[in-house]
Amino acid sequence: MARKSRKTEGSRKANSKLNGAHPFRVGRSRTGLGIFATAPIKKGTYIVEYTGPLLTNKECDEIPDNRYLFEVNNRWTVDGSSRKNVARYINHSCRGNADPMIRDRRIRIKAIKNIEAGDEITYDYGKDHFNAYIKPHGCQCDKCREKRRKERAEVRAANARKRKRLERKLARAAGTPGG
Ligand SMILES: [Zn+2]
């Protein structure tokens, strides 16, 4: 908790016009809070900036557990844990409709699909974050839920086939004289 803040680097705190009027709102999602479009957002549009103080990657190594750290290059990381950083509420999806674009140590979330009003805005957090924070609890994105649903359906179908085979076998055995 005794973490140095980089006051001398105040100008590094990213802010932009992007975070003015939003075509989205914070709302309830499957996993807590999420960001939902309030108007259609065209593919290619920058939606929001992921903001926060810049820390060196070395400084971040000393922070015990902060899932809002966002590495922007081999030297710098944005600490997006402040609630003022609305973009921190964007949830992970393995098949997101947005993607973070990094340029000049700034992270801007861009729509990579046409997003309809009411849609949750999501992006792929990347493998490291996924393995550390999401995989242990099971990913709740649409793609993974659909995959698990199919897997369960396959298991059910296989069990049903097994049961049928057994029933036929029992029926044959019962029909065999002296059996
Ligand atoms: Zn997923």
mmCIF file of C-alpha atoms and ligand atoms in Angstrom:
data_model
loop_
_atom_site.group_PDB
_atom_site.id
_atom_site.type_symbol
_atom_site.label_atom_id
_atom_site.label_comp_id
_atom_site.label_asym_id
_atom_site.label_seq_id
_atom_site.Cartn_x
_atom_site.Cartn_y
_atom_site.Cartn_z
ATOM 1 C CA MET A 1 0.000 0.000 0.000
ATOM 2 C CA ALA A 2 2.940 2.330 0.638
ATOM 3 C CA ARG A 3 3.271 3.037 -3.019
ATOM 4 C CA LYS A 4 5.015 5.968 -4.525
ATOM 5 C CA SER A 5 2.872 8.147 -6.689
ATOM 6 C CA ARG A 6 4.576 9.747 -9.597
ATOM 7 C CA LYS A 7 3.566 13.329 -8.857
ATOM 8 C CA THR A 8 6.404 14.693 -10.948
ATOM 9 C CA GLU A 9 4.948 12.966 -13.937
ATOM 10 C CA GLY A 10 1.497 14.470 -13.588
ATOM 11 C CA SER A 11 1.258 15.287 -17.244
ATOM 12 C CA ARG A 12 1.471 11.599 -17.964
ATOM 13 C CA LYS A 13 -1.936 11.091 -16.465
ATOM 14 C CA ALA A 14 -3.870 10.425 -19.577
ATOM 15 C CA ASN A 15 -7.040 12.327 -20.236
ATOM 16 C CA SER A 16 -8.714 13.077 -23.458
ATOM 17 C CA LYS A 17 -11.807 14.415 -25.094
ATOM 18 C CA LEU A 18 -12.746 10.785 -25.520
ATOM 19 C CA ASN A 19 -13.881 10.701 -21.925
ATOM 20 C CA GLY A 20 -16.409 13.463 -22.369
ATOM 21 C CA ALA A 21 -19.920 12.503 -23.448
ATOM 22 C CA HIS A 22 -20.250 8.752 -23.512
ATOM 23 C CA PRO A 23 -22.381 6.527 -25.699
ATOM 24 C CA PHE A 24 -22.419 4.032 -22.849
ATOM 25 C CA ARG A 25 -23.310 3.515 -19.204
ATOM 26 C CA VAL A 26 -22.137 1.396 -16.302
ATOM 27 C CA GLY A 27 -24.647 -1.347 -15.544
ATOM 28 C CA ARG A 28 -25.169 -4.780 -14.053
ATOM 29 C CA SER A 29 -23.496 -7.562 -15.949
ATOM 30 C CA ARG A 30 -23.177 -11.303 -15.407
ATOM 31 C CA THR A 31 -20.016 -10.863 -13.387
ATOM 32 C CA GLY A 32 -20.763 -7.634 -11.516
ATOM 33 C CA LEU A 33 -20.575 -4.346 -13.301
ATOM 34 C CA GLY A 34 -20.087 -3.810 -16.984
ATOM 35 C CA ILE A 35 -20.254 -1.177 -19.683
ATOM 36 C CA PHE A 36 -23.244 -1.090 -22.007
ATOM 37 C CA ALA A 37 -23.754 0.915 -25.153
ATOM 38 C CA THR A 38 -26.564 3.481 -24.915
ATOM 39 C CA ALA A 39 -26.417 4.240 -28.636
ATOM 40 C CA PRO A 40 -25.137 2.393 -31.686
ATOM 41 C CA ILE A 41 -21.341 2.554 -31.921
ATOM 42 C CA LYS A 42 -19.810 2.106 -35.340
ATOM 43 C CA LYS A 43 -16.954 -0.301 -35.920
ATOM 44 C CA GLY A 44 -13.676 1.615 -35.787
ATOM 45 C CA THR A 45 -14.910 4.243 -33.305
ATOM 46 C CA TYR A 46 -12.846 5.043 -30.233
ATOM 47 C CA ILE A 47 -15.163 4.512 -27.289
ATOM 48 C CA VAL A 48 -13.253 5.451 -24.179
ATOM 49 C CA GLU A 49 -9.734 5.869 -22.883
ATOM 50 C CA TYR A 50 -8.330 3.602 -20.196
ATOM 51 C CA THR A 51 -6.810 6.142 -17.866
ATOM 52 C CA GLY A 52 -4.650 6.258 -14.787
ATOM 53 C CA PRO A 53 -1.194 7.122 -13.552
ATOM 54 C CA LEU A 54 1.758 5.707 -15.424
ATOM 55 C CA LEU A 55 4.008 3.454 -13.405
ATOM 56 C CA THR A 56 7.208 1.854 -14.508
ATOM 57 C CA ASN A 57 6.925 -1.877 -14.978
ATOM 58 C CA LYS A 58 9.520 -2.190 -12.250
ATOM 59 C CA GLU A 59 7.283 -0.308 -9.819
ATOM 60 C CA CYS A 60 4.426 -2.593 -10.748
ATOM 61 C CA ASP A 61 6.399 -5.646 -9.770
ATOM 62 C CA GLU A 62 6.187 -4.327 -6.219
ATOM 63 C CA ILE A 63 2.403 -4.011 -6.286
ATOM 64 C CA PRO A 64 1.013 -7.221 -4.831
ATOM 65 C CA ASP A 65 -2.177 -7.793 -6.788
ATOM 66 C CA ASN A 66 -3.772 -5.294 -9.068
ATOM 67 C CA ARG A 67 -5.799 -6.579 -11.949
ATOM 68 C CA TYR A 68 -6.207 -3.107 -13.401
ATOM 69 C CA LEU A 69 -2.585 -2.707 -14.377
ATOM 70 C CA PHE A 70 -2.306 -2.359 -18.114
ATOM 71 C CA GLU A 71 1.156 -2.638 -19.615
ATOM 72 C CA VAL A 72 1.614 -0.239 -22.512
ATOM 73 C CA ASN A 73 5.189 -1.115 -23.459
ATOM 74 C CA ASN A 74 8.280 -2.776 -22.050
ATOM 75 C CA ARG A 75 8.819 0.126 -19.683
ATOM 76 C CA TRP A 76 5.440 1.597 -18.723
ATOM 77 C CA THR A 77 2.143 0.466 -17.257
ATOM 78 C CA VAL A 78 -1.095 2.366 -16.701
ATOM 79 C CA ASP A 79 -2.635 1.773 -13.287
ATOM 80 C CA GLY A 80 -6.324 1.873 -14.129
ATOM 81 C CA SER A 81 -7.604 0.978 -10.677
ATOM 82 C CA SER A 82 -9.174 4.387 -9.964
ATOM 83 C CA ARG A 83 -12.964 4.433 -10.173
ATOM 84 C CA LYS A 84 -12.620 7.546 -12.286
ATOM 85 C CA ASN A 85 -11.307 5.247 -14.983
ATOM 86 C CA VAL A 86 -14.675 4.151 -16.390
ATOM 87 C CA ALA A 87 -12.933 1.825 -18.836
ATOM 88 C CA ARG A 88 -11.948 -0.428 -15.945
ATOM 89 C CA TYR A 89 -15.580 -1.615 -15.862
ATOM 90 C CA ILE A 90 -15.323 -3.091 -19.348
ATOM 91 C CA ASN A 91 -15.435 -6.857 -18.944
ATOM 92 C CA HIS A 92 -13.402 -9.504 -20.661
ATOM 93 C CA SER A 93 -14.769 -11.554 -23.507
ATOM 94 C CA CYS A 94 -12.921 -14.142 -25.562
ATOM 95 C CA ARG A 95 -14.884 -12.734 -28.496
ATOM 96 C CA GLY A 96 -15.073 -9.050 -27.673
ATOM 97 C CA ASN A 97 -16.624 -6.284 -29.729
ATOM 98 C CA ALA A 98 -13.860 -3.836 -28.820
ATOM 99 C CA ASP A 99 -10.101 -3.836 -28.547
ATOM 100 C CA PRO A 100 -7.582 -1.685 -26.696
ATOM 101 C CA MET A 101 -5.291 0.304 -28.972
ATOM 102 C CA ILE A 102 -2.026 1.439 -27.459
ATOM 103 C CA ARG A 103 -0.217 4.463 -28.766
ATOM 104 C CA ASP A 104 2.172 6.839 -27.032
ATOM 105 C CA ARG A 105 1.580 5.085 -23.710
ATOM 106 C CA ARG A 106 -2.134 5.716 -23.954
ATOM 107 C CA ILE A 107 -4.820 3.096 -24.178
ATOM 108 C CA ARG A 108 -7.936 3.769 -26.146
ATOM 109 C CA ILE A 109 -10.723 1.252 -26.477
ATOM 110 C CA LYS A 110 -11.906 0.937 -30.050
ATOM 111 C CA ALA A 111 -14.998 -0.784 -31.415
ATOM 112 C CA ILE A 112 -13.982 -3.669 -33.659
ATOM 113 C CA LYS A 113 -17.572 -4.527 -34.513
ATOM 114 C CA ASN A 114 -20.709 -2.484 -34.957
ATOM 115 C CA ILE A 115 -22.179 -2.304 -31.476
ATOM 116 C CA GLU A 116 -25.909 -1.953 -30.907
ATOM 117 C CA ALA A 117 -27.498 0.092 -28.143
ATOM 118 C CA GLY A 118 -27.864 -2.189 -25.125
ATOM 119 C CA ASP A 119 -24.930 -4.424 -26.059
ATOM 120 C CA GLU A 120 -22.284 -4.962 -23.432
ATOM 121 C CA ILE A 121 -18.920 -3.605 -24.532
ATOM 122 C CA THR A 122 -16.134 -6.141 -24.014
ATOM 123 C CA TYR A 123 -12.607 -6.848 -25.119
ATOM 124 C CA ASP A 124 -10.142 -9.682 -24.833
ATOM 125 C CA TYR A 125 -7.920 -9.065 -21.804
ATOM 126 C CA GLY A 126 -5.165 -11.246 -23.190
ATOM 127 C CA LYS A 127 -3.717 -14.565 -22.181
ATOM 128 C CA ASP A 128 -1.768 -13.536 -19.065
ATOM 129 C CA HIS A 129 -4.697 -11.794 -17.424
ATOM 130 C CA PHE A 130 -7.061 -14.549 -18.518
ATOM 131 C CA ASN A 131 -4.928 -17.277 -16.965
ATOM 132 C CA ALA A 132 -4.320 -15.346 -13.754
ATOM 133 C CA TYR A 133 -7.781 -13.957 -13.021
ATOM 134 C CA ILE A 134 -10.468 -15.415 -15.260
ATOM 135 C CA LYS A 135 -9.651 -19.042 -15.948
ATOM 136 C CA PRO A 136 -9.622 -20.052 -12.246
ATOM 137 C CA HIS A 137 -13.306 -19.072 -11.920
ATOM 138 C CA GLY A 138 -14.448 -20.051 -15.403
ATOM 139 C CA CYS A 139 -14.887 -17.445 -18.101
ATOM 140 C CA GLN A 140 -18.422 -16.024 -18.218
ATOM 141 C CA CYS A 141 -18.236 -14.588 -21.726
ATOM 142 C CA ASP A 142 -20.842 -15.599 -24.321
ATOM 143 C CA LYS A 143 -18.361 -17.666 -26.287
ATOM 144 C CA CYS A 144 -17.231 -19.732 -23.282
ATOM 145 C CA ARG A 145 -20.770 -20.171 -21.931
ATOM 146 C CA GLU A 146 -21.891 -21.373 -25.362
ATOM 147 C CA LYS A 147 -18.943 -23.764 -25.509
ATOM 148 C CA ARG A 148 -19.747 -25.193 -22.075
ATOM 149 C CA ARG A 149 -23.425 -25.499 -22.990
ATOM 150 C CA LYS A 150 -22.485 -27.525 -26.096
ATOM 151 C CA GLU A 151 -20.141 -29.713 -24.082
ATOM 152 C CA ARG A 152 -22.881 -30.444 -21.557
ATOM 153 C CA ALA A 153 -25.336 -31.213 -24.363
ATOM 154 C CA GLU A 154 -22.822 -33.643 -25.878
ATOM 155 C CA VAL A 155 -22.343 -35.407 -22.542
ATOM 156 C CA ARG A 156 -26.128 -35.659 -22.159
ATOM 157 C CA ALA A 157 -26.477 -37.068 -25.676
ATOM 158 C CA ALA A 158 -23.699 -39.599 -25.064
ATOM 159 C CA ASN A 159 -25.338 -40.680 -21.805
ATOM 160 C CA ALA A 160 -28.690 -41.043 -23.560
ATOM 161 C CA ARG A 161 -27.084 -43.250 -26.233
ATOM 162 C CA LYS A 162 -25.437 -45.386 -23.546
ATOM 163 C CA ARG A 163 -28.751 -45.753 -21.733
ATOM 164 C CA LYS A 164 -30.526 -46.801 -24.955
ATOM 165 C CA ARG A 165 -27.872 -49.421 -25.703
ATOM 166 C CA LEU A 166 -28.245 -50.808 -22.213
ATOM 167 C CA GLU A 167 -32.038 -50.885 -22.515
ATOM 168 C CA ARG A 168 -31.819 -52.782 -25.813
ATOM 169 C CA LYS A 169 -29.375 -55.225 -24.276
ATOM 170 C CA LEU A 170 -31.655 -55.818 -21.302
ATOM 171 C CA ALA A 171 -34.649 -56.214 -23.592
ATOM 172 C CA ARG A 172 -32.768 -58.805 -25.693
ATOM 173 C CA ALA A 173 -31.656 -60.647 -22.566
ATOM 174 C CA ALA A 174 -35.249 -60.722 -21.250
ATOM 175 C CA GLY A 175 -36.493 -62.007 -24.608
ATOM 176 C CA THR A 176 -33.990 -64.860 -24.791
ATOM 177 C CA PRO A 177 -35.519 -68.185 -23.732
ATOM 178 C CA GLY A 178 -33.953 -69.446 -20.554
ATOM 179 C CA GLY A 179 -31.980 -66.209 -20.249
HETATM 180 ZN ZN ZN B 1 -14.460 -16.555 -22.572
#
